[in-house]
CSV table of C-alpha atoms and ligand atoms in Angstrom, one decimal:
chain,number,residue,atom,x,y,z
A,1,UNK,CA,-183.5,-48.7,43.5
A,2,UNK,CA,-181.2,-51.0,45.5
A,3,UNK,CA,-179.9,-53.9,43.4
A,4,UNK,CA,-178.2,-57.0,44.5
A,5,UNK,CA,-175.8,-58.8,42.1
A,6,UNK,CA,-176.0,-62.6,42.3
A,7,UNK,CA,-172.7,-64.0,40.8
A,8,UNK,CA,-169.1,-63.0,40.9
A,9,UNK,CA,-167.7,-64.7,37.7
A,10,UNK,CA,-166.2,-63.2,34.6
A,11,UNK,CA,-169.5,-62.0,33.1
A,12,UNK,CA,-170.7,-60.4,36.3
A,13,UNK,CA,-167.4,-58.5,36.6
A,14,UNK,CA,-167.1,-57.3,33.1
A,15,UNK,CA,-170.8,-56.5,32.4
A,16,UNK,CA,-173.2,-56.6,35.3
A,17,UNK,CA,-171.2,-54.7,38.0
A,18,UNK,CA,-170.1,-51.9,35.6
A,19,UNK,CA,-173.7,-51.6,34.2
A,20,UNK,CA,-175.2,-51.4,37.7
A,21,UNK,CA,-172.7,-48.7,38.5
A,22,UNK,CA,-173.4,-46.7,35.4
A,23,UNK,CA,-177.2,-46.8,35.4
A,24,UNK,CA,-179.0,-43.7,36.6
A,25,UNK,CA,-181.4,-44.4,39.5
A,26,UNK,CA,-179.9,-47.7,40.3
A,27,UNK,CA,-177.5,-48.6,43.1
A,28,UNK,CA,-175.3,-51.7,43.4
A,29,UNK,CA,-175.9,-52.3,47.1
A,30,UNK,CA,-175.1,-56.0,47.7
A,31,UNK,CA,-173.1,-58.8,46.1
A,32,UNK,CA,-173.9,-62.5,46.6
A,33,UNK,CA,-171.7,-65.4,45.6
A,34,UNK,CA,-171.0,-68.9,46.6
A,35,UNK,CA,-167.4,-68.0,47.0
A,36,UNK,CA,-167.1,-65.5,49.9
A,37,UNK,CA,-163.7,-64.2,48.8
A,38,UNK,CA,-164.9,-63.4,45.3
A,39,UNK,CA,-168.1,-61.7,46.7
A,40,UNK,CA,-165.9,-59.6,49.0
A,41,UNK,CA,-163.6,-58.7,46.1
A,42,UNK,CA,-166.4,-57.5,43.8
A,43,UNK,CA,-168.3,-55.8,46.7
A,44,UNK,CA,-165.2,-53.9,47.8
A,45,UNK,CA,-164.6,-52.6,44.2
A,46,UNK,CA,-168.1,-51.2,44.1
A,47,UNK,CA,-168.5,-50.1,47.7
A,48,UNK,CA,-171.3,-52.7,48.1
A,49,UNK,CA,-171.9,-55.2,50.9
A,50,UNK,CA,-170.9,-58.8,50.3
A,51,UNK,CA,-173.3,-61.6,51.4
A,52,UNK,CA,-172.9,-65.4,51.6
A,53,UNK,CA,-176.4,-65.9,53.3
A,54,UNK,CA,-179.0,-65.7,50.6
A,55,UNK,CA,-181.9,-64.6,52.9
A,56,UNK,CA,-179.8,-61.7,54.3
A,57,UNK,CA,-178.8,-60.7,50.7
A,58,UNK,CA,-182.5,-60.7,49.5
A,59,UNK,CA,-183.6,-58.7,52.6
A,60,UNK,CA,-181.1,-55.9,51.7
A,61,UNK,CA,-182.3,-55.2,48.2
A,62,UNK,CA,-185.3,-54.1,46.0
A,63,UNK,CA,-184.2,-56.1,42.9
A,64,UNK,CA,-181.7,-58.8,41.9
A,65,UNK,CA,-179.5,-58.8,38.8
A,66,UNK,CA,-178.3,-62.4,37.9
A,67,UNK,CA,-175.0,-63.6,36.5
A,68,UNK,CA,-175.0,-67.3,37.6
A,69,UNK,CA,-175.6,-70.5,35.6
A,70,UNK,CA,-179.3,-70.8,34.4
A,71,UNK,CA,-180.3,-73.7,36.7
A,72,UNK,CA,-178.9,-71.8,39.7
A,73,UNK,CA,-180.6,-68.6,38.5
A,74,UNK,CA,-184.0,-70.2,38.2
A,75,UNK,CA,-183.9,-71.5,41.8
A,76,UNK,CA,-182.7,-68.2,43.3
A,77,UNK,CA,-184.8,-66.0,41.1
A,78,UNK,CA,-188.0,-67.9,42.1
A,79,UNK,CA,-187.0,-67.3,45.8
A,80,UNK,CA,-186.3,-63.6,45.1
A,81,UNK,CA,-189.6,-63.1,43.3
A,82,UNK,CA,-191.5,-64.7,46.2
A,83,UNK,CA,-189.7,-62.3,48.5
A,84,UNK,CA,-191.1,-59.4,46.3
A,85,UNK,CA,-187.8,-58.5,44.5
A,86,UNK,CA,-187.8,-57.4,40.9
A,87,UNK,CA,-185.5,-59.5,38.7
A,88,UNK,CA,-183.1,-58.8,35.9
A,89,UNK,CA,-182.5,-62.3,34.4
A,90,UNK,CA,-179.9,-63.8,32.1
A,91,UNK,CA,-180.7,-66.0,29.2
A,92,UNK,CA,-181.8,-68.8,29.2
A,93,UNK,CA,-184.1,-68.2,32.2
A,94,UNK,CA,-183.9,-71.9,33.2
A,95,UNK,CA,-182.8,-75.3,31.9
A,96,UNK,CA,-186.1,-77.1,32.3
A,97,UNK,CA,-189.6,-76.1,31.4
A,98,UNK,CA,-190.8,-76.9,34.9
A,99,UNK,CA,-188.2,-74.5,36.4
A,100,UNK,CA,-189.2,-71.8,34.0
A,101,UNK,CA,-192.9,-72.3,34.7
A,102,UNK,CA,-192.2,-72.1,38.4
A,103,UNK,CA,-190.3,-68.9,38.0
A,104,UNK,CA,-193.0,-67.3,35.9
A,105,UNK,CA,-195.6,-68.3,38.5
A,106,UNK,CA,-193.6,-66.7,41.3
A,107,UNK,CA,-193.1,-63.5,39.3
A,108,UNK,CA,-196.8,-63.2,38.4
A,109,UNK,CA,-198.0,-64.0,42.0
A,110,UNK,CA,-195.7,-61.5,43.5
A,111,UNK,CA,-196.5,-58.8,40.8
A,112,UNK,CA,-192.8,-57.9,40.4
A,113,UNK,CA,-191.2,-56.6,37.2
A,114,UNK,CA,-188.9,-58.8,35.1
A,115,UNK,CA,-186.5,-58.3,32.2
A,116,UNK,CA,-184.4,-61.0,30.5
A,117,UNK,CA,-181.1,-59.8,29.1
A,118,UNK,CA,-181.4,-60.9,25.5
A,119,UNK,CA,-178.4,-58.6,24.7
A,120,UNK,CA,-179.2,-57.6,21.1
A,121,UNK,CA,-182.7,-56.6,22.0
A,122,UNK,CA,-181.3,-53.8,24.0
A,123,UNK,CA,-179.1,-52.4,21.2
A,124,UNK,CA,-180.5,-49.2,19.6
A,125,UNK,CA,-179.5,-50.3,16.1
A,126,UNK,CA,-181.1,-53.7,16.5
A,127,UNK,CA,-184.3,-52.0,17.8
A,128,UNK,CA,-184.2,-49.8,14.7
A,129,UNK,CA,-183.8,-52.9,12.5
A,130,UNK,CA,-186.8,-54.5,14.2
A,131,UNK,CA,-188.9,-51.4,13.6
A,132,UNK,CA,-187.9,-51.5,9.9
A,133,UNK,CA,-188.7,-55.2,9.7
A,134,UNK,CA,-192.2,-54.5,11.1
A,135,UNK,CA,-192.8,-51.4,8.9
A,136,UNK,CA,-191.8,-53.2,5.7
A,137,UNK,CA,-193.7,-56.5,6.3
A,138,UNK,CA,-194.1,-59.2,3.7
A,139,UNK,CA,-191.4,-61.5,5.1
A,140,UNK,CA,-191.2,-65.1,3.8
A,141,UNK,CA,-188.4,-66.3,6.0
A,142,UNK,CA,-185.2,-65.8,7.9
A,143,UNK,CA,-181.8,-67.4,8.3
A,144,UNK,CA,-179.3,-67.2,11.0
A,145,UNK,CA,-176.1,-68.8,12.3
A,146,UNK,CA,-174.2,-68.3,15.6
A,147,UNK,CA,-170.9,-70.1,15.3
A,148,UNK,CA,-169.4,-69.5,18.7
A,149,UNK,CA,-166.0,-70.6,19.9
A,150,UNK,CA,-166.7,-70.4,23.7
A,151,UNK,CA,-165.6,-74.0,24.2
A,152,UNK,CA,-162.0,-73.3,23.3
A,153,UNK,CA,-159.6,-73.8,26.2
A,154,UNK,CA,-158.7,-70.2,26.7
A,155,UNK,CA,-162.3,-68.7,26.6
A,156,UNK,CA,-163.7,-67.2,29.8
A,157,UNK,CA,-167.0,-68.6,28.7
A,158,UNK,CA,-165.7,-72.2,28.7
A,159,UNK,CA,-167.9,-72.9,31.8
A,160,UNK,CA,-169.3,-76.2,33.1
A,161,UNK,CA,-172.9,-75.5,32.2
A,162,UNK,CA,-172.0,-74.5,28.6
A,163,UNK,CA,-169.9,-77.6,28.1
A,164,UNK,CA,-173.0,-79.6,29.3
A,165,UNK,CA,-175.7,-77.8,27.4
A,166,UNK,CA,-173.8,-76.5,24.3
A,167,UNK,CA,-174.7,-73.8,21.8
A,168,UNK,CA,-178.5,-74.6,21.6
A,169,UNK,CA,-178.9,-73.3,25.2
A,170,UNK,CA,-176.2,-70.6,25.3
A,171,UNK,CA,-176.4,-68.7,22.0
A,172,UNK,CA,-179.8,-70.3,20.9
A,173,UNK,CA,-181.8,-67.9,23.2
A,174,UNK,CA,-180.3,-64.8,21.5
A,175,UNK,CA,-181.1,-66.2,18.0
A,176,UNK,CA,-184.6,-67.4,18.8
A,177,UNK,CA,-185.4,-64.0,20.5
A,178,UNK,CA,-184.4,-62.1,17.3
A,179,UNK,CA,-186.3,-64.5,14.9
A,180,UNK,CA,-189.4,-64.4,17.1
A,181,UNK,CA,-189.3,-60.6,17.3
A,182,UNK,CA,-188.8,-60.2,13.6
A,183,UNK,CA,-190.9,-63.0,12.0
A,184,UNK,CA,-193.5,-63.6,14.7
A,185,UNK,CA,-194.2,-66.1,17.5
A,186,UNK,CA,-192.8,-69.6,16.9
A,187,UNK,CA,-195.5,-72.2,16.3
A,188,UNK,CA,-193.4,-75.3,15.6
A,189,UNK,CA,-189.8,-76.5,15.9
A,190,UNK,CA,-187.8,-79.1,14.0
A,191,UNK,CA,-184.2,-79.8,15.2
A,192,UNK,CA,-181.3,-82.1,14.4
A,193,UNK,CA,-177.7,-82.3,15.6
A,194,UNK,CA,-174.4,-82.4,13.7
A,195,UNK,CA,-170.9,-83.0,15.0
A,196,UNK,CA,-169.9,-81.9,18.5
A,197,UNK,CA,-172.6,-79.5,19.8
A,198,UNK,CA,-173.8,-78.3,16.4
A,199,UNK,CA,-177.6,-77.9,16.2
A,200,UNK,CA,-179.7,-77.1,13.2
A,201,UNK,CA,-183.2,-75.7,13.9
A,202,UNK,CA,-186.2,-75.0,11.6
A,203,UNK,CA,-188.9,-72.7,13.0
A,204,UNK,CA,-192.4,-72.0,11.7
A,205,UNK,CA,-193.7,-68.6,12.8
A,206,UNK,CA,-197.3,-67.4,13.3
A,207,UNK,CA,-198.3,-65.9,9.9
A,208,UNK,CA,-196.5,-68.5,7.9
A,209,UNK,CA,-192.9,-67.4,7.7
A,210,UNK,CA,-190.2,-70.0,8.3
A,211,UNK,CA,-186.6,-69.6,9.5
A,212,UNK,CA,-183.5,-71.7,9.9
A,213,UNK,CA,-180.6,-71.5,12.3
A,214,UNK,CA,-177.3,-73.2,13.0
A,215,UNK,CA,-175.9,-73.0,16.6
A,216,UNK,CA,-172.6,-74.1,18.1
A,217,UNK,CA,-170.0,-73.1,20.7
A,218,UNK,CA,-167.3,-75.4,19.2
A,219,UNK,CA,-166.4,-73.4,16.0
A,220,UNK,CA,-162.8,-72.3,15.6
A,221,UNK,CA,-162.0,-68.6,16.2
A,222,UNK,CA,-161.4,-68.4,12.4
A,223,UNK,CA,-164.9,-69.6,11.6
A,224,UNK,CA,-166.7,-67.8,14.5
A,225,UNK,CA,-169.4,-65.2,13.7
A,226,UNK,CA,-173.1,-64.4,14.2
A,227,UNK,CA,-175.6,-63.4,11.5
A,228,UNK,CA,-179.3,-63.1,11.2
A,229,UNK,CA,-181.4,-61.8,8.2
A,230,UNK,CA,-185.0,-61.9,7.1
A,231,UNK,CA,-186.0,-61.9,3.4
A,232,UNK,CA,-189.2,-61.4,1.5
A,233,UNK,CA,-191.0,-59.1,-1.0
A,234,UNK,CA,-188.8,-56.1,-0.4
A,235,UNK,CA,-185.5,-58.0,-0.4
A,236,UNK,CA,-183.1,-59.1,2.4
A,237,UNK,CA,-182.6,-57.2,5.7
A,238,UNK,CA,-179.7,-58.2,7.9
A,239,UNK,CA,-179.7,-57.5,11.6
A,240,UNK,CA,-176.8,-55.1,12.6
A,241,UNK,CA,-175.4,-57.3,15.3
A,242,UNK,CA,-171.7,-56.9,14.6
A,243,UNK,CA,-170.5,-54.8,17.5
A,244,UNK,CA,-172.2,-55.0,20.9
A,245,UNK,CA,-171.6,-52.5,23.8
A,246,UNK,CA,-172.7,-55.0,26.4
A,247,UNK,CA,-172.4,-52.7,29.4
A,248,UNK,CA,-174.6,-50.0,27.7
A,249,UNK,CA,-177.1,-52.7,26.5
A,250,UNK,CA,-177.4,-54.1,30.1
A,251,UNK,CA,-177.7,-50.5,31.4
A,252,UNK,CA,-180.7,-50.0,29.1
A,253,UNK,CA,-182.2,-53.3,30.4
A,254,UNK,CA,-181.7,-52.2,34.0
A,255,UNK,CA,-183.2,-48.8,33.3
A,256,UNK,CA,-186.3,-50.3,31.7
A,257,UNK,CA,-186.7,-52.8,34.6
A,258,UNK,CA,-186.4,-50.0,37.2
A,259,UNK,CA,-188.8,-47.8,35.3
A,260,UNK,CA,-191.4,-50.6,35.1
A,261,UNK,CA,-190.9,-51.4,38.8
A,262,UNK,CA,-191.5,-47.8,39.8
A,263,UNK,CA,-194.6,-47.6,37.5
A,264,UNK,CA,-196.0,-50.9,38.8
A,265,UNK,CA,-195.8,-52.2,35.3
A,266,UNK,CA,-194.8,-55.9,34.9
A,267,UNK,CA,-195.0,-56.5,31.2
A,268,UNK,CA,-191.9,-56.0,28.9
A,269,UNK,CA,-191.2,-57.4,25.4
A,270,UNK,CA,-188.3,-59.4,27.0
A,271,UNK,CA,-190.0,-60.2,30.3
A,272,UNK,CA,-189.8,-63.6,32.1
A,273,UNK,CA,-192.8,-64.9,30.1
A,274,UNK,CA,-191.0,-64.3,26.8
A,275,UNK,CA,-187.9,-65.9,28.4
A,276,UNK,CA,-190.0,-69.0,29.2
A,277,UNK,CA,-191.5,-69.1,25.7
A,278,UNK,CA,-188.0,-69.0,24.1
A,279,UNK,CA,-186.9,-71.7,26.5
A,280,UNK,CA,-189.9,-73.9,25.3
A,281,UNK,CA,-188.5,-73.7,21.8
A,282,UNK,CA,-185.0,-74.8,23.0
A,283,UNK,CA,-186.5,-77.6,25.1
A,284,UNK,CA,-188.5,-79.0,22.2
A,285,UNK,CA,-185.3,-78.8,20.0
A,286,UNK,CA,-183.4,-80.7,22.7
A,287,UNK,CA,-186.2,-83.3,23.0
A,288,UNK,CA,-185.9,-84.1,19.3
A,289,UNK,CA,-182.2,-84.2,19.3
A,290,UNK,CA,-182.2,-86.6,22.3
A,291,UNK,CA,-184.8,-88.8,20.6
A,292,UNK,CA,-182.7,-89.0,17.4
A,293,UNK,CA,-179.6,-89.8,19.4
A,294,UNK,CA,-181.5,-92.6,21.2
A,295,UNK,CA,-182.6,-94.0,17.9
A,296,UNK,CA,-186.2,-93.0,18.4
A,297,UNK,CA,-187.9,-90.8,15.7
A,298,UNK,CA,-189.1,-87.5,17.3
A,299,UNK,CA,-192.8,-87.5,17.9
B,1,LIG,N1,-176.5,-61.9,27.7
B,1,LIG,C1,-175.3,-62.3,27.2
B,1,LIG,O1,-174.9,-61.9,26.2
B,1,LIG,C2,-174.5,-63.2,28.1
B,1,LIG,C3,-173.1,-63.4,27.9
B,1,LIG,C4,-172.4,-64.2,28.8
B,1,LIG,C5,-173.1,-64.9,29.8
B,1,LIG,N2,-174.4,-64.7,29.9
B,1,LIG,C6,-175.2,-65.4,31.0
B,1,LIG,O2,-174.6,-65.1,32.3
B,1,LIG,C7,-174.9,-66.3,33.1
B,1,LIG,C8,-173.6,-66.6,33.8
B,1,LIG,O3,-172.7,-67.2,32.8
B,1,LIG,P1,-171.2,-67.5,33.2
B,1,LIG,O4,-170.5,-67.9,32.0
B,1,LIG,O5,-170.6,-66.3,33.9
B,1,LIG,O6,-171.4,-68.7,34.2
B,1,LIG,P2,-170.3,-69.3,35.2
B,1,LIG,O7,-169.0,-68.7,34.9
B,1,LIG,O8,-170.5,-70.8,35.0
B,1,LIG,O9,-170.8,-68.8,36.6
B,1,LIG,C9,-170.9,-67.5,37.0
B,1,LIG,C10,-171.1,-67.4,38.5
B,1,LIG,O10,-172.0,-68.4,39.0
B,1,LIG,C11,-171.4,-69.0,40.1
B,1,LIG,N3,-171.8,-70.4,40.2
B,1,LIG,C12,-171.5,-71.5,39.4
B,1,LIG,N4,-172.2,-72.6,39.8
B,1,LIG,C13,-172.8,-72.2,40.9
B,1,LIG,C14,-173.7,-73.0,41.8
B,1,LIG,N5,-173.9,-74.3,41.6
B,1,LIG,N6,-174.2,-72.3,42.9
B,1,LIG,C15,-174.0,-71.0,43.0
B,1,LIG,N7,-173.2,-70.3,42.2
B,1,LIG,C16,-172.6,-70.9,41.2
B,1,LIG,C17,-169.9,-69.0,39.9
B,1,LIG,O11,-169.2,-69.1,41.1
B,1,LIG,P3,-167.7,-69.6,41.1
B,1,LIG,O12,-166.9,-68.3,40.7
B,1,LIG,O13,-167.5,-69.9,42.5
B,1,LIG,O14,-167.5,-70.7,40.1
B,1,LIG,C18,-169.8,-67.6,39.3
B,1,LIG,O15,-169.8,-66.6,40.3
B,1,LIG,C19,-175.5,-67.4,32.2
B,1,LIG,O16,-176.9,-67.4,32.3
B,1,LIG,C20,-175.1,-66.9,30.8
B,1,LIG,O17,-176.0,-67.3,29.8
B,1,LIG,C21,-175.1,-63.9,29.1
């Protein structure tokens, strides 16, 4: 399957391009970027063809793997799906509900396969944890915190869209994805903000469990860390999210997308519909935070 890589930034270079090279049955055929020199550089390293023209890029591939900011991704992925290309998306799938809905509609109409790279969901040990969570059952709740330090000056992740949207939209998708998968679909959201970009969220899950989370990108390196656990009748079960092999995880996601595309199968536990549903949780949290900041009690 001929893949195009959209994006030539840090994350594309350390994760997407190496994963595309190392995945069986997948070829990195084309690289698109807004910066022609950067596209030429990545393409040369992987013996792919660089493109600046998006239509020519899409015409050259069967599928597109995205590593661009979420609002840019939503627009290009909608166009890619309409052109019949399978899509390997990054989280969050979009920054507005309208853009996410438009992307889902384009994917469904075209009948293409989609997978969203919620990194931890493609780790074997986290999948084993989720299987144990399901097998044990009886969970009353969950708790999580992602204290990220991406907004420090020297971080390669200190990018314009993260500075604008903060931890809720950058690390929030990973956390909501895990809490949703372990405790059930989210039925309601309550959110409030602290200092800087700190967000606190309470989720109610189908079946009655509740979970809490704290999200930020402005923690110091000394405070940084990520933890998720569920608790209930049988005790407490923490997700093994310490060390992530991101290239292997993305390679798993690429392999599953390619297998689904070959089989004409469009559903996946982390497909674009799930990406949209996670985005709805974030958008509702953002609405409440904005309302509180404006002095209006959230509806
Ligand atoms: N799954 C994970 O664990 C994980 C980890 C890290 C990142 N990500 C995701 O990867 C995606 C990219 O993140 P990032 O930090 O690499 O973003 P970024 O550095 O802001 O941008 C990456 C690429 O997008 C290009 N770009 C920026 N703005 C653009 C625009 N308006 N039009 C066209 N291209 C544009 C950049 O081009 P220039 O080089 O010309 O600026 C660069 O090639 C995000 O969705 C993020 O959530 C996921």
